mmCIF file of C-alpha atoms in Angstrom:
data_model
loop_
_atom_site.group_PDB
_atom_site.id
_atom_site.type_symbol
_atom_site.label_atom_id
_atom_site.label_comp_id
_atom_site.label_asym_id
_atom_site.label_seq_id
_atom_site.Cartn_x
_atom_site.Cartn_y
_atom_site.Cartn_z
ATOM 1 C CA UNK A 3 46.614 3.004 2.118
ATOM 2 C CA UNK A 4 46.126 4.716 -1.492
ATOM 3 C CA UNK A 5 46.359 7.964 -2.388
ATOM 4 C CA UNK A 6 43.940 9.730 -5.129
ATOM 5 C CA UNK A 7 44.515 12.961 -6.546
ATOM 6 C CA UNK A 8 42.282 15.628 -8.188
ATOM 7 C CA UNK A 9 43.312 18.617 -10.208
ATOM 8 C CA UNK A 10 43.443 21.649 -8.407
ATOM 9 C CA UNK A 11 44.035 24.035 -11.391
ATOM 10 C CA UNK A 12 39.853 23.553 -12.297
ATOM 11 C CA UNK A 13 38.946 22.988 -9.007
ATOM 12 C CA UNK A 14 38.206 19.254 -8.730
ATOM 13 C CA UNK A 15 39.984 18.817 -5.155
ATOM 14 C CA UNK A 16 38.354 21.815 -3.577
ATOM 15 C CA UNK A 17 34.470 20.505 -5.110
ATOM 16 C CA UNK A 18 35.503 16.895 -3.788
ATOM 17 C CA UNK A 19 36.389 18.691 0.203
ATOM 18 C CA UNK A 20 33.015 20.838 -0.534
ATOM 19 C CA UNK A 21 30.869 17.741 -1.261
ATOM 20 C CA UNK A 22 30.042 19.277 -4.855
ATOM 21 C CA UNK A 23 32.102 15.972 -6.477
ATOM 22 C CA UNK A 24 31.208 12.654 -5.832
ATOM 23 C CA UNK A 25 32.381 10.424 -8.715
ATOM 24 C CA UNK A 26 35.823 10.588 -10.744
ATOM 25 C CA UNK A 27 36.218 8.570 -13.774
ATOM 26 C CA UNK A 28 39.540 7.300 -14.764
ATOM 27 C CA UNK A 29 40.692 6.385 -18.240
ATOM 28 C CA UNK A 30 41.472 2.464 -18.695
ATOM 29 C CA UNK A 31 44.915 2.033 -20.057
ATOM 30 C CA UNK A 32 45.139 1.777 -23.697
ATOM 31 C CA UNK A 33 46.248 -1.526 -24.301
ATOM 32 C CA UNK A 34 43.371 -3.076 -22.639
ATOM 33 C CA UNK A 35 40.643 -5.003 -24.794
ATOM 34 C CA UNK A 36 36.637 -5.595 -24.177
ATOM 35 C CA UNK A 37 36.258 -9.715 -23.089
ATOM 36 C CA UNK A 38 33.478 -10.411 -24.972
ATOM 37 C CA UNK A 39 32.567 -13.496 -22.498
ATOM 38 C CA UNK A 40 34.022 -14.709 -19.316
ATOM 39 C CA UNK A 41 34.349 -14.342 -15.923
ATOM 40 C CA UNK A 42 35.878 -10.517 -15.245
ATOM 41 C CA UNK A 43 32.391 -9.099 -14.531
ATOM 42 C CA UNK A 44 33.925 -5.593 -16.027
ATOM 43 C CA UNK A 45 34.729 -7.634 -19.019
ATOM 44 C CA UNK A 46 37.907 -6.311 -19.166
ATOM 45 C CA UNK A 47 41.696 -7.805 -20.357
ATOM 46 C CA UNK A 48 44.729 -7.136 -21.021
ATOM 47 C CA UNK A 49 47.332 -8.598 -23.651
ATOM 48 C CA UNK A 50 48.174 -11.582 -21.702
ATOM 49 C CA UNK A 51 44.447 -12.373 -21.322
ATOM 50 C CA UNK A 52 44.710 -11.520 -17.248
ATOM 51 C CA UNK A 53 41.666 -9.683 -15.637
ATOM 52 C CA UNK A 54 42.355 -5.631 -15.864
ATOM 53 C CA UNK A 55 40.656 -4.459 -12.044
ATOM 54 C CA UNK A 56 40.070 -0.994 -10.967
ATOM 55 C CA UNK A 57 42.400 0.856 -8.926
ATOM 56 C CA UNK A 58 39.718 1.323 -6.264
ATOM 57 C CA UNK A 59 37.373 -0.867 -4.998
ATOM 58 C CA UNK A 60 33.856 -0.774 -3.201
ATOM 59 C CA UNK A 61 34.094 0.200 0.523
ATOM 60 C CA UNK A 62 38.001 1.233 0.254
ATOM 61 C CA UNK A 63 38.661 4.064 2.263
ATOM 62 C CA UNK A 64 41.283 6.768 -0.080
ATOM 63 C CA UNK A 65 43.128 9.411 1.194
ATOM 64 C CA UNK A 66 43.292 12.784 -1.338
ATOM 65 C CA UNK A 67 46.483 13.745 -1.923
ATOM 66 C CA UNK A 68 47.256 17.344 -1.116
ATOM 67 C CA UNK A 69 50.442 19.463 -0.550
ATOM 68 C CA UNK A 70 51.576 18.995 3.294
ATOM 69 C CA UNK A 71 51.610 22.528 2.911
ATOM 70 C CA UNK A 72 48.079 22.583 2.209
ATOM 71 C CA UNK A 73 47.262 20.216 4.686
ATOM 72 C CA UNK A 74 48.459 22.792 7.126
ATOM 73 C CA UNK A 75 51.814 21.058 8.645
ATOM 74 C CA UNK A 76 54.026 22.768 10.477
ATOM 75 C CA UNK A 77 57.326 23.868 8.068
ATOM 76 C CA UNK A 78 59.381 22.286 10.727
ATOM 77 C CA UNK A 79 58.302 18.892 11.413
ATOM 78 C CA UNK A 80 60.651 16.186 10.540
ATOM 79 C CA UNK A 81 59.778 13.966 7.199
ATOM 80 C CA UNK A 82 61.909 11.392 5.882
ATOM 81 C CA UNK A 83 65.153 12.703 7.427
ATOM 82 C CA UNK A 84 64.169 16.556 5.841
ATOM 83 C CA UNK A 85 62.579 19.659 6.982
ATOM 84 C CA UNK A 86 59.039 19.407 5.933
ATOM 85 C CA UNK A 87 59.112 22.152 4.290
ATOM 86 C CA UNK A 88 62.302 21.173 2.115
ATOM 87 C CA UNK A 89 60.307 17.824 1.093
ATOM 88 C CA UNK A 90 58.885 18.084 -2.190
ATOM 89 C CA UNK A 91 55.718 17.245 -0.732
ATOM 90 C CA UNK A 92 55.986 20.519 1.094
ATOM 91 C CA UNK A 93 54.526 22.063 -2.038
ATOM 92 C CA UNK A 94 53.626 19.349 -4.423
ATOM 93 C CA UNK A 95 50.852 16.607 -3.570
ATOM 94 C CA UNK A 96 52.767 14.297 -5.962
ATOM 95 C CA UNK A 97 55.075 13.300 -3.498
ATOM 96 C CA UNK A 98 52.609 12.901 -0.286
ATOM 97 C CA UNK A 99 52.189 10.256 2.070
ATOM 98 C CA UNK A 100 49.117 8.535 2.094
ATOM 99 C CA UNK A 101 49.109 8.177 5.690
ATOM 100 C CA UNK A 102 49.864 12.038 6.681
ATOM 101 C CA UNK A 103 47.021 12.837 4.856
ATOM 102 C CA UNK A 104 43.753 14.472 6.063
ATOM 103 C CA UNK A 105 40.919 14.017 4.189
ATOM 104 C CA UNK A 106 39.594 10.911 2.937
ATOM 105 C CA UNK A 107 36.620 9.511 0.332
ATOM 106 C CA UNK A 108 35.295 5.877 0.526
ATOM 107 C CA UNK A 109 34.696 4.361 -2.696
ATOM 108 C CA UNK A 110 30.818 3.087 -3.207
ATOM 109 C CA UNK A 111 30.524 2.134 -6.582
ATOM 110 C CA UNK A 112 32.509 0.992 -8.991
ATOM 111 C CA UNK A 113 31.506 0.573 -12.949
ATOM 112 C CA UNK A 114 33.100 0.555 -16.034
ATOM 113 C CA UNK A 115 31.837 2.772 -19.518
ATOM 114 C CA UNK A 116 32.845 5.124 -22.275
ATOM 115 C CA UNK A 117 33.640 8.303 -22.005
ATOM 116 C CA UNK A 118 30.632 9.612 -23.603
ATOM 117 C CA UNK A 119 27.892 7.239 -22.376
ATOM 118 C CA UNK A 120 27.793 10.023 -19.310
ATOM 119 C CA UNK A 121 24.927 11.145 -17.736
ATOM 120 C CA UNK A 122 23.072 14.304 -17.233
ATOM 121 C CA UNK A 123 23.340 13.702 -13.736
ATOM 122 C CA UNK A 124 26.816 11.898 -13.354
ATOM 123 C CA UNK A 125 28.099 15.136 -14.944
ATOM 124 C CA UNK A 126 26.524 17.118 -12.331
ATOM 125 C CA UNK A 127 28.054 14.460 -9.938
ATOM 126 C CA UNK A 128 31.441 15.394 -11.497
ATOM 127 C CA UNK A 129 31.574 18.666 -10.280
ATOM 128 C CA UNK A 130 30.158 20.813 -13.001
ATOM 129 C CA UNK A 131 28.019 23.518 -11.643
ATOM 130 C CA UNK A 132 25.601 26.144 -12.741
ATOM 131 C CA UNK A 133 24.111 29.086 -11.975
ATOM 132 C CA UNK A 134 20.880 31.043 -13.543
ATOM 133 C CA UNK A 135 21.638 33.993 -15.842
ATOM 134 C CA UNK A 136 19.227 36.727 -14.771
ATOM 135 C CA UNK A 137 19.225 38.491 -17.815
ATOM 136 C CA UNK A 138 17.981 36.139 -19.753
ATOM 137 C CA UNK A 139 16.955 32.819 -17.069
ATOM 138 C CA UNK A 140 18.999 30.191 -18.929
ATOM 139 C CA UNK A 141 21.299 28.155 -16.982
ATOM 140 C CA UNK A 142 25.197 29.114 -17.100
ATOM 141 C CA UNK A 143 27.400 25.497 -16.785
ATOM 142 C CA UNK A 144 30.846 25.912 -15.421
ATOM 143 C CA UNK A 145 34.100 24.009 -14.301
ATOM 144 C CA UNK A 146 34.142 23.280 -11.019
ATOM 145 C CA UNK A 147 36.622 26.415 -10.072
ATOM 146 C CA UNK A 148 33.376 28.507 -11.992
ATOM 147 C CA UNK A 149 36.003 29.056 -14.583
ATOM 148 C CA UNK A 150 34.752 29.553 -18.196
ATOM 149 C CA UNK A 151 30.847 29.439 -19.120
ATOM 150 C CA UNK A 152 28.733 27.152 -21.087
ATOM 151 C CA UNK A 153 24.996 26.905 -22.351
ATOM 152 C CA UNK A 154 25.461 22.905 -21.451
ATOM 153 C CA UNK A 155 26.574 20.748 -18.697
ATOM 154 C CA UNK A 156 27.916 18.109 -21.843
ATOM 155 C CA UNK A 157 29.902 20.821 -23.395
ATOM 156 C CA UNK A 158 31.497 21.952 -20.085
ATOM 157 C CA UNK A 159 32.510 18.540 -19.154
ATOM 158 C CA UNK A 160 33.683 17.628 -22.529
ATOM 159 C CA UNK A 161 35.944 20.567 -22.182
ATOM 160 C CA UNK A 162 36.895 19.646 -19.190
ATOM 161 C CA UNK A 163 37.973 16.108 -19.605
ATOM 162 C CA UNK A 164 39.730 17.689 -22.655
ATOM 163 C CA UNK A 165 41.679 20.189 -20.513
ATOM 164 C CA UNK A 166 42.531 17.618 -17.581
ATOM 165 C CA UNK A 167 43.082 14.677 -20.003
ATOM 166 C CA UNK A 168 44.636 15.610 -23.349
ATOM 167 C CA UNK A 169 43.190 17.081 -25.793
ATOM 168 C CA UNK A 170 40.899 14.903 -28.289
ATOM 169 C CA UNK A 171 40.085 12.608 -25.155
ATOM 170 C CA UNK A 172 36.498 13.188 -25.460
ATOM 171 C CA UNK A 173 36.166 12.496 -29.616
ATOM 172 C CA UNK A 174 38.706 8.963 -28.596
ATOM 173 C CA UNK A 175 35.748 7.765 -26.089
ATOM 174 C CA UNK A 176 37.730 5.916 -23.958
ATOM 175 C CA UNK A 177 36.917 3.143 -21.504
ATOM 176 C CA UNK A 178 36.793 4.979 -17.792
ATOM 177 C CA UNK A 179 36.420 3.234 -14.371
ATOM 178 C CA UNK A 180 33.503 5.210 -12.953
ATOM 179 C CA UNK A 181 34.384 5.529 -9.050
ATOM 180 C CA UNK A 182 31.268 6.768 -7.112
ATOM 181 C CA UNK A 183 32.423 8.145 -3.410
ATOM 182 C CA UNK A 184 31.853 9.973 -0.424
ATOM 183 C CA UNK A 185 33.660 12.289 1.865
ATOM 184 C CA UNK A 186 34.620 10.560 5.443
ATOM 185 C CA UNK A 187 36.579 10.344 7.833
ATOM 186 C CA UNK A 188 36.182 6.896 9.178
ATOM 187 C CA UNK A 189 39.586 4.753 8.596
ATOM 188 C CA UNK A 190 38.015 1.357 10.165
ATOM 189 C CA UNK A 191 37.673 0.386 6.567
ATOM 190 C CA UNK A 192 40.821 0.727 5.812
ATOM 191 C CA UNK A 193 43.067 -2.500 4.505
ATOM 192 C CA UNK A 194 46.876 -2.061 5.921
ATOM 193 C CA UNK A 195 47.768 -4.648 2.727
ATOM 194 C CA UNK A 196 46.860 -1.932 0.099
ATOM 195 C CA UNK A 197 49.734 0.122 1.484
#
């Protein structure tokens, strides 16, 4: 099984377990190159002229990688021959399992764009919320963690994906694998080769 993981310093894990995220997009490596015909229906290659896939695919069940500390295991359970809380994913979700973990999303679309071809309502998808400013009735856009405060959704996620990704990500315009999800908890679709 595969593991995904979602910033917690803006709040992207938390709005994925609340339901308020439902797509990620992930940056396509660099040294990858647009086919301009052929047979990769992404129309994507690398150097070597070998189909570039996404990490994910339709109907593949995830797990999201959080701290076992966070998952709420018990300090003294056994893990690899150590304490779990002396494992260092105790306290960091880098390290995790797969397989110990407790929440999963199952991937339901897959597509490939730039960066900035995002819409209105794939940024709302992403986790960038709003509320109404009652002074003056205009809608307030913020990170998912309601950190920081913008007069548009673009801006905040162009900040974001700034923040999260480097700096100057945005103006580059990169290639991203769009994954489209939802929250479950049914493993039946779940391959044991992806382990």
């Amino acid at each position: 099984m595969k593991k995904i993981m979602f910033n917690s310093k803006y709040g992207l894990d938390n709005a994925v377990l609340e339901g308020r995220k439902t797509m990620t997009r992930r940056i396509i490596p660099n040294r990858v190159e647009v086919r301009e015909s052929g047979y990769n229906a992404c129309g994507f290659c690398d150097e070597n002229d070998r189909d570039v896939k996404p990490v994910y695919k339709v109907g593949e069940v995830i797990a999201i990688a959080q701290s076992y500390k966070d998952c709420g295991y018990d300090m003294e359970l056994i893990i690899d021959g150590k304490l779990m809380y002396k494992h260092p994913g105790w306290n960091n979700k880098m390290f995790v399992k797969a397989e110990l973990m407790k929440h999963f999303i199952k991937i339901t679309r897959v597509k490939a764009e730039r960066l900035i071809d995002i819409s209105y309502t794939d940024i709302a998808a992403e986790g960038i919320q709003y509320n109404i400013d009652v002074m003056t009735n205009l809608r307030i856009f913020m990170f998912p963690n309601g950190e920081r405060e913008f007069l548009d959704d673009r801006t905040a996620f162009r900040t974001l994906i700034d923040k999260i990704s480097g700096k100057g990500t945005w103006k580059s315009n990169p290639w991203v694998w769009v994954y489209e999800f939802e929250l479950t908890n049914n493993l039946n679709n779940h391959e044991s080769k992806d382990n």
